[in-house]
PDB file of C-alpha atoms in Angstrom:
ATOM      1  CA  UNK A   1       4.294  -7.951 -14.970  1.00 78.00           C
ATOM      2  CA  UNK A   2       2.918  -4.836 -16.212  1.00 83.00           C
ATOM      3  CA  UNK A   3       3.357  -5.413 -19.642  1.00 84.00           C
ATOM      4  CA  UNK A   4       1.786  -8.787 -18.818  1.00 84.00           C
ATOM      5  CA  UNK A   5      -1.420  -7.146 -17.333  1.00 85.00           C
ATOM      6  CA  UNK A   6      -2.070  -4.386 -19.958  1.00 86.00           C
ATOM      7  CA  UNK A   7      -2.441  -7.570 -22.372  1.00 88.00           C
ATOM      8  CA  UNK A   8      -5.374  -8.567 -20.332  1.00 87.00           C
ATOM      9  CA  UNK A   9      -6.519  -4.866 -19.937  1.00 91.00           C
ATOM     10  CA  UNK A  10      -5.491  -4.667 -16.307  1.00 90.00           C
ATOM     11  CA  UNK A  11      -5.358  -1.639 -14.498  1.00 93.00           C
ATOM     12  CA  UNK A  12      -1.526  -1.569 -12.965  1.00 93.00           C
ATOM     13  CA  UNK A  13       0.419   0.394  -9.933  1.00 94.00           C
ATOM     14  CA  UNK A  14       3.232   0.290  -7.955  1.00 94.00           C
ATOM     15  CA  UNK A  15       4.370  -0.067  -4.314  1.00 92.00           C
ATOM     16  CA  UNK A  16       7.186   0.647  -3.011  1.00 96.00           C
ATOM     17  CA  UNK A  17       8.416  -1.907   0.208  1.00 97.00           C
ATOM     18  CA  UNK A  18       9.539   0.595   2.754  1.00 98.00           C
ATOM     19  CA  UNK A  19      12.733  -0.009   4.711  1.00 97.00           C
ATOM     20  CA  UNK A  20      13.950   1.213   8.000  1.00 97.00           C
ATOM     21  CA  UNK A  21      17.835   0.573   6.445  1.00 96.00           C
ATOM     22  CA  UNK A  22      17.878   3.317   3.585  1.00 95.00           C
ATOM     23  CA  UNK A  23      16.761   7.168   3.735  1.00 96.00           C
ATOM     24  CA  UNK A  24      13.713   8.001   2.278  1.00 97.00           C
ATOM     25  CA  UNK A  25      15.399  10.089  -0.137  1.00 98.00           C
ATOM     26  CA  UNK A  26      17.009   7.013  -1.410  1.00 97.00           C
ATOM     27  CA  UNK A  27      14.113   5.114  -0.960  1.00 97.00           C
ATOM     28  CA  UNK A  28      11.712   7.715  -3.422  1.00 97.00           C
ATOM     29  CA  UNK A  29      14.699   7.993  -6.048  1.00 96.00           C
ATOM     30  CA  UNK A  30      14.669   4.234  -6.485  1.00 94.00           C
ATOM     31  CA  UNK A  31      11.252   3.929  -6.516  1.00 94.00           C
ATOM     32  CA  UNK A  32      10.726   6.964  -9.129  1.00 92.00           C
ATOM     33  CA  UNK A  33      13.603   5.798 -10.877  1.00 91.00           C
ATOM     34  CA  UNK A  34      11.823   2.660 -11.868  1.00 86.00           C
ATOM     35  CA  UNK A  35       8.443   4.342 -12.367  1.00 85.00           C
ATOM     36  CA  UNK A  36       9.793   6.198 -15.567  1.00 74.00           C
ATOM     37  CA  UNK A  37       9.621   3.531 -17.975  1.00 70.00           C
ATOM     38  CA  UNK A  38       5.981   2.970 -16.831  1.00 79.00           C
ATOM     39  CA  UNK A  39       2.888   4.641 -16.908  1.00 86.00           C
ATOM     40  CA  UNK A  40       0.536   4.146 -13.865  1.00 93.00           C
ATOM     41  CA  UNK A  41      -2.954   3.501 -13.593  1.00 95.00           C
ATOM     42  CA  UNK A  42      -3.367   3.217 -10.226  1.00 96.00           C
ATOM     43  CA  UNK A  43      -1.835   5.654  -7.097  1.00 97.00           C
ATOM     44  CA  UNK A  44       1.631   4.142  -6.063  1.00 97.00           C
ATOM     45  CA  UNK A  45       1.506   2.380  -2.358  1.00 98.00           C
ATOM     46  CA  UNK A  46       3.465   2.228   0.044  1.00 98.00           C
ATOM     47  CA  UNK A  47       3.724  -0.993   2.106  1.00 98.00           C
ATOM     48  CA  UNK A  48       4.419  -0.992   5.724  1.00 98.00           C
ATOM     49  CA  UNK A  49       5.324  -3.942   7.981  1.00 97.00           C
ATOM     50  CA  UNK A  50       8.761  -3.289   9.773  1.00 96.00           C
ATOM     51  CA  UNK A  51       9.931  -0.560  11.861  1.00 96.00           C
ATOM     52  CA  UNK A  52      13.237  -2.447  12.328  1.00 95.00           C
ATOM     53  CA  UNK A  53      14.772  -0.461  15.681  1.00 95.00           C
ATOM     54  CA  UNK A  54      13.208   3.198  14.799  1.00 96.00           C
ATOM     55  CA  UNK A  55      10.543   4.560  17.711  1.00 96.00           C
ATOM     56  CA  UNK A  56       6.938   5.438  16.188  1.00 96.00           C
ATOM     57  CA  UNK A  57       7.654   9.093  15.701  1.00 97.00           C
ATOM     58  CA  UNK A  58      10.624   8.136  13.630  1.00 97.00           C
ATOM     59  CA  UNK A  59       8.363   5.379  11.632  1.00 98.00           C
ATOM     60  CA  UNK A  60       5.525   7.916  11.091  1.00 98.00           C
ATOM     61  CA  UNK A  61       7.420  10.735  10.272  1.00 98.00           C
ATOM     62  CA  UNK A  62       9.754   9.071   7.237  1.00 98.00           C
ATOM     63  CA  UNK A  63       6.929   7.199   6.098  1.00 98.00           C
ATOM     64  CA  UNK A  64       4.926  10.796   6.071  1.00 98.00           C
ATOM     65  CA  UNK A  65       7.765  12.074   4.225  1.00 98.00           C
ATOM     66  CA  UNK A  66       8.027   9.526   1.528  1.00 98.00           C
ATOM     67  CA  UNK A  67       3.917   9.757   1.462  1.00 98.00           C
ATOM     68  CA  UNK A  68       4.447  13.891   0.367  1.00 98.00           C
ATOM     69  CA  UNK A  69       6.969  13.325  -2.507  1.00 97.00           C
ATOM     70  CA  UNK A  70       4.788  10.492  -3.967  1.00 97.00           C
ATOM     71  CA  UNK A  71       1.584  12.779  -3.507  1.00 97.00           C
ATOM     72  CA  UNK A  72       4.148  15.888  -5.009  1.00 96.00           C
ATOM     73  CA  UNK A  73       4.404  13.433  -7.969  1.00 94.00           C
ATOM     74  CA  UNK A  74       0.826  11.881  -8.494  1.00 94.00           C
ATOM     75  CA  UNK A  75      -1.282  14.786  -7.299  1.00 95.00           C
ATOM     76  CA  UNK A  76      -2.904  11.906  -5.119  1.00 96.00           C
ATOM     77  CA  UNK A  77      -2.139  10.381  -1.835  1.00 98.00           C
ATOM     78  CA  UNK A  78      -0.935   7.125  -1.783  1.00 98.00           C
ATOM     79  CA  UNK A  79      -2.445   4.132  -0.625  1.00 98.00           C
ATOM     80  CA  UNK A  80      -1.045   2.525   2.654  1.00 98.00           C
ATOM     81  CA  UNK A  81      -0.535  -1.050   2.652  1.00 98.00           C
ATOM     82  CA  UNK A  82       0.206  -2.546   6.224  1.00 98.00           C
ATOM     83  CA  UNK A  83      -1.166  -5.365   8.720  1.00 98.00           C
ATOM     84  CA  UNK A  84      -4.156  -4.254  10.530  1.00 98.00           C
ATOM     85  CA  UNK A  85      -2.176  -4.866  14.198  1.00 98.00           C
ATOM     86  CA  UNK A  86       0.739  -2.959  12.926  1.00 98.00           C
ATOM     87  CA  UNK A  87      -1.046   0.095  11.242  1.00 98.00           C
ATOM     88  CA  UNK A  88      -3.120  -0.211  14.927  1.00 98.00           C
ATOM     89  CA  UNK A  89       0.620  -0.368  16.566  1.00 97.00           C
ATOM     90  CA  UNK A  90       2.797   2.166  14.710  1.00 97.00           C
ATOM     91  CA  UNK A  91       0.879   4.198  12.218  1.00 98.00           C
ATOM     92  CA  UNK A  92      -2.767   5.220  13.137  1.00 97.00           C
ATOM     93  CA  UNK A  93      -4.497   7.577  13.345  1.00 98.00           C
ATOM     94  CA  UNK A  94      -1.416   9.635  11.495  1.00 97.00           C
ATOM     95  CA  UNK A  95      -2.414   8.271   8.345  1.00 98.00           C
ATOM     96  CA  UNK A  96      -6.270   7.401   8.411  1.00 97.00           C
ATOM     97  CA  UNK A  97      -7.238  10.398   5.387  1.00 97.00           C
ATOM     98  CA  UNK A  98      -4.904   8.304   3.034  1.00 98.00           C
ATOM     99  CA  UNK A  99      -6.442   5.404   1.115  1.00 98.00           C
ATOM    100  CA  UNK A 100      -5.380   1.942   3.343  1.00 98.00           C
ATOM    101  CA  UNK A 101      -4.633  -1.497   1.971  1.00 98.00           C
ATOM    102  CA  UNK A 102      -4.910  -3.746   5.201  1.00 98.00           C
ATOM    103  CA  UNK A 103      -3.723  -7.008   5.382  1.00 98.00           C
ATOM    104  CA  UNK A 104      -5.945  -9.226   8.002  1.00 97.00           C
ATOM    105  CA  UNK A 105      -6.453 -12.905   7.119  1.00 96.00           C
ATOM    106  CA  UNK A 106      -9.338 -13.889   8.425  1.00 94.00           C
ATOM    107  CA  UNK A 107     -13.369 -13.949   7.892  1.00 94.00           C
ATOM    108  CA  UNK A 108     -14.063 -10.544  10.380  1.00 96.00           C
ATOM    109  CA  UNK A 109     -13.170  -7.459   8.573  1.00 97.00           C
ATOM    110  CA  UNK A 110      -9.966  -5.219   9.767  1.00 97.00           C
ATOM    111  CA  UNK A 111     -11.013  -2.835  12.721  1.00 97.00           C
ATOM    112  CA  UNK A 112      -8.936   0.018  12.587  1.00 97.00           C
ATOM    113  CA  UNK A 113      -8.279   2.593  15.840  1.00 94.00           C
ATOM    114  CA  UNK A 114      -9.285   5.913  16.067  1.00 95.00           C
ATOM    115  CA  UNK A 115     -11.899   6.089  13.239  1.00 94.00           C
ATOM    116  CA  UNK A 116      -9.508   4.651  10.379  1.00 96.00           C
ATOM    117  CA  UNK A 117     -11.657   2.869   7.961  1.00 97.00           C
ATOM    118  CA  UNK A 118      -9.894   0.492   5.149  1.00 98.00           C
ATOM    119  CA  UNK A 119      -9.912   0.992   1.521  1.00 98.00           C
ATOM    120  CA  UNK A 120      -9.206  -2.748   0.265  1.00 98.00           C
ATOM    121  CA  UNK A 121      -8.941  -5.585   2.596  1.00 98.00           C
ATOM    122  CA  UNK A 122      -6.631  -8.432   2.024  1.00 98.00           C
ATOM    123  CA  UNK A 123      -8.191 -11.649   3.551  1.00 98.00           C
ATOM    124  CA  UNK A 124      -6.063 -14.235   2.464  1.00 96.00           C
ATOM    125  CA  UNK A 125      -2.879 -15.335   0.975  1.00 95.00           C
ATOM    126  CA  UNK A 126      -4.046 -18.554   0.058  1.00 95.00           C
ATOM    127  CA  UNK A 127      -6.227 -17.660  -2.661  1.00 93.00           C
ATOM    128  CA  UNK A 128      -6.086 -19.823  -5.920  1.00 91.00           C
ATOM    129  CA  UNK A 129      -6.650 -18.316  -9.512  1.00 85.00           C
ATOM    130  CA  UNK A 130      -6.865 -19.918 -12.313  1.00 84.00           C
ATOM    131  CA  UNK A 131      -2.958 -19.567 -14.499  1.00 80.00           C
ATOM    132  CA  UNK A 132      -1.271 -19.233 -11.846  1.00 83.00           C
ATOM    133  CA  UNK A 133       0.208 -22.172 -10.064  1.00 90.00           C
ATOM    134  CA  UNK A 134       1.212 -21.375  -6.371  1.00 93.00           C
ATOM    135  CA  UNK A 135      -1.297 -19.394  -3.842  1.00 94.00           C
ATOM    136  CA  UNK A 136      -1.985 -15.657  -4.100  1.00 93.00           C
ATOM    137  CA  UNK A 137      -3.389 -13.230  -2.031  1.00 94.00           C
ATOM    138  CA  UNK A 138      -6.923 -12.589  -2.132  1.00 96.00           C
ATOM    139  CA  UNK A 139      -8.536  -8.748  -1.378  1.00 97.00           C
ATOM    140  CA  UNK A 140     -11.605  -6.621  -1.581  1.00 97.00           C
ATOM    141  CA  UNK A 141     -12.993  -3.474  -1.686  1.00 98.00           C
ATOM    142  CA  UNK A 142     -14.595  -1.521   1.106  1.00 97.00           C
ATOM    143  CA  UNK A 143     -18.567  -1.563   0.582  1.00 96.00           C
ATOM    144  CA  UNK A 144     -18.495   2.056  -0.448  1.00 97.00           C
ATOM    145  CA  UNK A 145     -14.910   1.601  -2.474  1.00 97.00           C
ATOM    146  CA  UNK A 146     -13.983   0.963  -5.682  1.00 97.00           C
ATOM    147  CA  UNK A 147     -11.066   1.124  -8.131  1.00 96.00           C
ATOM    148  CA  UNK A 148     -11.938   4.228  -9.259  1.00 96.00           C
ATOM    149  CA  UNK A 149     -10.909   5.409  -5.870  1.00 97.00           C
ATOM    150  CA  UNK A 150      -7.620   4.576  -6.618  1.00 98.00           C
ATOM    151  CA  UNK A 151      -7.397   5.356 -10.268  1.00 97.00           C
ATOM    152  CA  UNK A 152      -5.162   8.035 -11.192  1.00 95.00           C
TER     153      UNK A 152
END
């Protein structure tokens, strides 16, 4: 895929999926492992959905963790990609001065707790572009955002 997009000029990054079932030492060596071959664009991201059986102080602190070795590596903070009711839940207002991806389908922008404001909004999965043949999801920028806010 990223050899794909830099044919079309494409700006590219990388997220990392994280788990509740590995450390986050494990967790940043795989990811960094696979970054090598790669330059980046774009600040890595870290997506957050699951806090399998861990407490929120558990959640927030490994994710916090794995947010400081990425930011040791980048110089930048990375970008936080969760649903707007589970960044609500489990991870605000902990991480509001970090660059947030929120996923919340629907027409009414995300409304985050405690001041958090979003960075890119995704507001559908059901998108449809043209060369690609299943749905994709669909996002935007904040009014005062743009991908220079995320360029490394």
């Amino acid at each position: 895929n990223i050899e794909g997009a830099r044919r079309q000029n494409i700006k590219v990054g990388s997220y990392h999926y994280f788990s509740t079932k590995s450390t986050v030492d494990a967790q940043y060596a795989n990811f960094s492992k696979r970054l090598k071959e790669h330059k980046q664009d774009l600040i890595p991201m870290i997506d957050v959905e699951d806090r399998g059986t861990w407490g929120r102080s558990q959640l927030i602190d490994s994710v916090a963790k794995l947010a400081l070795m990425m930011e040791q590596q980048f110089k930048r903070k990375p970008m936080i990609y969760s649903t707007m009711d589970f960044y609500n839940s489990y991870l605000a207002p902990q991480f509001n001065a970090y660059p947030l991806y929120i996923g919340r389908y629907s027409t009414a922008k995300p409304q985050l707790k405690w001041g958090g404001k979003y960075t890119i909004w995704q507001y559908t999965e059901h998108g449809i572009i043209t060369g690609i043949n299943k749905h994709v999801d669909l996002c935007t920028f904040n009014d005062d955002k743009s991908l220079e806010d995320i360029s490394l």
